[in-house]
XYZ file of C-alpha atoms in Angstrom:
329
model
C -15.766 -16.152 19.149
C -12.503 -15.844 17.591
C -9.040 -16.714 20.058
C -6.966 -13.836 21.091
C -3.718 -13.171 19.152
C -1.671 -13.771 22.187
C -2.804 -15.322 25.513
C -0.737 -14.937 28.677
C -2.195 -16.809 31.949
C -0.194 -16.660 35.584
C 2.736 -15.937 33.837
C 5.782 -15.802 36.479
C 9.360 -15.615 35.957
C 11.852 -15.881 39.023
C 15.347 -16.446 39.951
C 16.556 -18.419 42.382
C 18.429 -17.601 45.176
C 20.964 -18.705 47.694
C 19.799 -19.512 51.092
C 16.506 -18.157 50.545
C 13.234 -18.002 48.645
C 13.624 -17.603 44.473
C 12.843 -14.038 43.835
C 9.690 -13.536 41.979
C 10.238 -10.769 39.234
C 6.637 -11.686 37.530
C 3.997 -12.768 39.769
C 0.968 -14.966 38.217
C 0.531 -12.074 35.272
C -2.249 -12.484 32.920
C -3.540 -11.312 29.621
C -4.229 -11.418 25.956
C -3.835 -9.232 23.050
C -6.162 -9.702 20.166
C -5.265 -9.156 16.341
C -4.552 -5.486 15.526
C -5.153 -4.369 19.195
C -2.973 -1.823 20.521
C -1.965 -2.808 24.311
C 0.318 -0.813 26.704
C 1.940 -1.740 30.171
C 2.582 1.294 32.415
C 4.312 1.140 35.666
C 7.497 2.307 37.547
C 10.826 1.301 36.778
C 11.709 -1.732 37.895
C 7.670 -3.022 37.627
C 8.413 -6.537 35.704
C 7.392 -4.875 32.560
C 10.245 -5.659 30.375
C 10.154 -9.154 31.953
C 7.258 -9.866 30.898
C 7.684 -9.131 27.107
C 11.271 -10.832 26.961
C 9.238 -13.458 28.757
C 7.310 -13.941 25.865
C 10.348 -14.256 23.134
C 11.706 -16.480 25.641
C 14.643 -13.435 26.298
C 15.455 -13.884 29.938
C 18.841 -14.965 31.233
C 19.704 -18.565 31.535
C 19.030 -19.121 35.221
C 15.619 -17.073 34.923
C 12.799 -19.591 35.854
C 9.622 -19.314 33.479
C 6.028 -21.146 34.574
C 2.523 -20.599 33.270
C 0.948 -20.491 30.136
C 1.899 -18.459 26.825
C -0.298 -18.869 23.583
C 0.637 -17.369 20.254
C -1.740 -17.664 17.237
C -2.315 -20.902 19.486
C 1.090 -22.592 19.954
C 2.754 -23.016 23.512
C 5.605 -20.394 23.065
C 7.281 -22.394 26.648
C 7.172 -25.862 24.851
C 8.745 -24.868 21.650
C 12.207 -25.906 20.825
C 15.026 -23.846 20.140
C 14.682 -23.778 16.317
C 11.022 -22.980 16.807
C 12.050 -19.740 19.396
C 14.444 -18.421 16.954
C 11.837 -18.701 14.022
C 9.085 -16.756 16.240
C 11.610 -14.349 16.873
C 11.836 -11.394 14.424
C 9.100 -13.282 12.578
C 5.648 -13.435 13.797
C 6.259 -11.811 16.577
C 9.045 -9.049 16.887
C 10.270 -6.644 19.553
C 11.910 -2.516 19.189
C 14.449 -2.841 21.940
C 14.517 -0.051 24.549
C 17.776 1.901 23.542
C 18.237 1.894 19.908
C 22.150 2.841 20.353
C 23.005 -0.798 21.922
C 20.284 -2.123 19.308
C 22.187 -2.038 17.149
C 25.976 -3.229 16.084
C 28.240 0.051 15.948
C 30.688 -2.070 14.091
C 27.908 -2.884 10.841
C 25.962 -1.191 8.352
C 22.569 -0.453 9.235
C 21.045 -1.979 6.255
C 23.127 -5.259 6.045
C 21.643 -5.831 10.053
C 18.191 -5.265 8.712
C 18.968 -7.223 5.972
C 20.229 -10.139 8.331
C 16.452 -10.073 9.717
C 15.042 -11.109 6.461
C 17.301 -13.401 5.903
C 17.101 -15.282 8.738
C 13.675 -15.984 8.039
C 13.361 -15.902 4.179
C 16.650 -16.927 1.798
C 16.578 -13.605 -0.597
C 19.016 -13.011 -3.662
C 21.197 -9.783 -2.316
C 19.308 -7.301 -5.131
C 16.284 -8.349 -3.943
C 17.149 -8.085 -0.232
C 18.949 -4.721 -0.668
C 15.652 -3.332 -2.610
C 13.590 -5.023 0.396
C 15.791 -2.813 2.923
C 15.444 0.216 1.144
C 11.733 -0.186 1.072
C 11.489 -0.806 4.329
C 13.293 2.320 5.039
C 11.219 4.280 2.945
C 8.324 2.624 5.070
C 10.025 4.299 8.481
C 10.243 7.855 6.867
C 13.821 7.222 6.497
C 14.929 9.347 2.721
C 17.829 8.357 0.263
C 17.298 4.689 1.528
C 20.261 3.298 -0.684
C 22.532 6.026 0.969
C 21.653 5.227 4.542
C 21.182 1.621 4.001
C 25.326 1.858 4.287
C 25.530 4.012 7.025
C 26.760 3.216 10.631
C 24.832 3.878 13.313
C 26.870 6.337 14.490
C 25.845 8.834 11.593
C 22.141 8.573 12.437
C 20.313 10.508 14.653
C 18.765 9.535 17.812
C 15.393 9.074 15.901
C 17.183 7.708 12.954
C 18.210 4.812 14.874
C 14.644 4.338 16.789
C 12.886 4.085 12.872
C 16.161 2.056 11.921
C 15.203 -0.556 15.067
C 11.539 -0.429 13.971
C 11.829 -1.670 10.500
C 14.662 -4.322 11.613
C 11.241 -4.714 13.715
C 8.675 -5.177 10.744
C 10.600 -6.621 8.506
C 8.914 -9.726 8.238
C 5.257 -8.165 8.458
C 4.713 -9.656 12.168
C 1.006 -10.008 13.817
C 2.704 -8.832 16.636
C 5.181 -5.905 17.689
C 6.371 -5.455 20.956
C 7.986 -1.934 21.244
C 9.748 -1.123 24.928
C 10.065 2.494 25.488
C 10.408 3.511 21.619
C 10.272 7.230 22.429
C 12.611 6.877 25.284
C 15.206 9.772 25.178
C 14.175 11.237 21.988
C 12.590 14.926 22.006
C 9.053 15.467 21.374
C 8.917 16.357 17.380
C 10.658 13.077 17.308
C 8.141 11.102 19.156
C 5.400 12.741 17.460
C 6.963 11.112 14.776
C 7.110 7.432 16.121
C 3.937 7.296 17.050
C 2.616 8.031 13.917
C 4.861 5.834 12.235
C 3.417 2.995 15.150
C 0.059 4.133 14.177
C 0.187 3.598 10.600
C 1.911 0.151 10.835
C -0.802 -1.008 13.053
C -3.599 0.439 10.774
C -1.987 -0.714 7.054
C -1.044 -4.137 8.247
C -3.581 -4.919 11.117
C 0.383 -5.271 13.303
C -1.407 -5.547 16.873
C 0.938 -3.487 19.212
C 1.810 -4.381 22.956
C 3.673 -0.878 24.132
C 5.823 -0.976 27.228
C 6.050 2.768 28.678
C 6.260 5.281 31.157
C 4.324 7.770 28.951
C 0.917 7.709 30.283
C 0.309 10.737 27.429
C 1.582 8.168 24.844
C -0.835 5.413 26.579
C -3.910 7.746 25.896
C -2.985 8.240 22.429
C -2.408 5.069 21.065
C -3.605 2.376 22.996
C -7.395 0.578 23.198
C -6.596 -0.963 26.451
C -3.873 -0.532 29.386
C -1.724 -2.607 32.195
C -0.797 -1.148 35.363
C 1.955 -2.868 37.084
C 3.857 -2.998 40.108
C 5.677 -5.215 41.598
C 5.445 -8.294 39.405
C 1.645 -7.732 39.109
C -0.800 -6.425 37.489
C -2.923 -4.022 39.419
C -5.234 -2.678 37.160
C -6.055 -3.370 33.573
C -9.170 -2.129 30.983
C -10.172 -0.127 28.508
C -7.939 2.921 28.960
C -10.590 5.505 28.492
C -12.172 3.925 31.895
C -8.936 3.305 33.488
C -7.859 7.066 32.957
C -11.120 8.599 33.847
C -11.873 6.716 36.632
C -8.844 4.731 38.408
C -9.585 2.191 40.595
C -6.462 1.095 42.146
C -4.744 3.853 44.391
C -1.361 3.041 42.482
C -2.964 4.211 39.011
C -4.844 7.111 40.690
C -1.228 8.133 42.530
C 0.444 8.063 38.846
C -1.960 10.233 37.024
C -1.833 12.635 39.975
C 1.869 12.660 38.933
C 1.218 13.759 35.428
C 1.771 17.370 34.914
C -1.416 19.283 33.468
C -1.973 22.242 31.605
C -5.217 22.884 32.604
C -4.521 23.951 36.437
C -1.837 25.498 38.380
C 0.100 23.797 40.617
C 3.082 25.533 43.004
C 4.828 21.592 43.429
C 4.428 18.474 41.219
C 2.160 15.356 43.206
C 5.046 12.210 43.852
C 4.372 8.862 45.095
C 6.074 8.543 48.595
C 8.842 5.915 48.939
C 10.407 3.555 46.722
C 8.956 0.434 44.677
C 9.633 -3.093 47.410
C 13.360 -5.284 46.565
C 11.334 -8.123 44.943
C 14.080 -10.467 47.138
C 12.087 -8.805 50.603
C 8.583 -7.994 49.187
C 5.690 -6.602 51.690
C 3.441 -8.638 53.442
C -0.294 -7.944 51.716
C -0.849 -5.650 48.833
C 2.654 -4.740 47.627
C 1.582 -1.217 47.159
C 0.460 -0.787 51.067
C 4.101 0.576 52.394
C 3.117 3.343 50.168
C -0.325 3.903 49.696
C -2.076 7.074 51.548
C -4.976 5.138 51.770
C -4.066 1.910 52.954
C -6.100 0.002 55.971
C -4.694 -2.786 58.167
C -6.254 -5.379 55.548
C -4.020 -4.382 53.287
C -1.252 -5.654 55.274
C -2.761 -8.901 55.864
C -3.421 -10.866 52.921
C -3.164 -9.760 49.166
C -6.108 -8.501 47.056
C -7.333 -10.405 44.230
C -7.679 -9.159 40.437
C -11.357 -8.349 40.412
C -13.686 -7.224 38.007
C -15.123 -3.502 39.152
C -16.607 -3.081 35.791
C -17.162 -4.871 32.584
C -13.441 -5.214 31.548
C -12.279 -3.386 34.044
C -10.236 -5.371 36.655
C -8.162 -3.747 40.169
C -6.453 -5.466 42.539
C -7.742 -3.419 45.820
C -9.482 -3.860 48.950
C -10.111 -0.481 48.896
C -11.221 1.162 45.445
C -10.793 4.504 44.652
C -14.550 4.749 43.626
C -15.129 4.283 47.299
C -13.165 6.521 48.088
C -14.298 10.881 48.692
C -11.157 11.961 47.488
C -11.701 10.373 44.312
C -14.157 12.739 43.316
C -11.942 16.198 44.236
């Protein structure tokens, strides 16, 4: 059996705090991504999604304390020297950042920025570099590549900027593409175009994709597996169909209940009460128990392990949804 492209074990990201214990932004996260696989990570803002994937590329603040094990193509990412990490970023592992407007330098031409991403990894003649940039524009659906390459970011629409940063990320044919909220703030038509673009990249190049999003519908349409994060923990993971059809963790169930549906009429959308916990003052036991309508006393006494509830499907909960009558309603 071949080894996964990416394996993460017991990943922890902590920040030192004065006169108190370190603040844990990510606590004991573990997962794997196979070559050519599309895996989604969902959860509310502050759940640790972006912090987790930034740790993969070692793009965290200098005061972050990272522990655990990250293996990419068998190489120990956390043990890499700075030069090796620079060779990894934008090469075999690349990232499409959350806000395309702030991801592009406003005073440099878009084509020059994409060309620089290529030159960092491959010394290329200027004429060849220009041709590669134009070819990348065509690949991501930007027409008139020669003209667009000379444009500045403010001359691009939101959808075009998203395509441009995607072109920059895939310029060196990465084995793994990390896409952080790739459809945020885009209209529905452009969202569909970005989804089609990601699928095309995956199918043409066998590029594995790690998709970070709030959009459960996007996960359902793109991903094979999904990880649900809450307060720096993975609370559920498994095949997309199994997790969305029969969620086992109350947080996953609550997220799905809050999604508007066309097949039923509701007077008021469901919402999860309360707020995610402050990372500096996490609740005792299960992190979700203060907001959970199904919590029992045990939930506040000890944090549950991430156990397998069916083959390939895991949940971190003392009270599984399959054991509750409400899950069948």
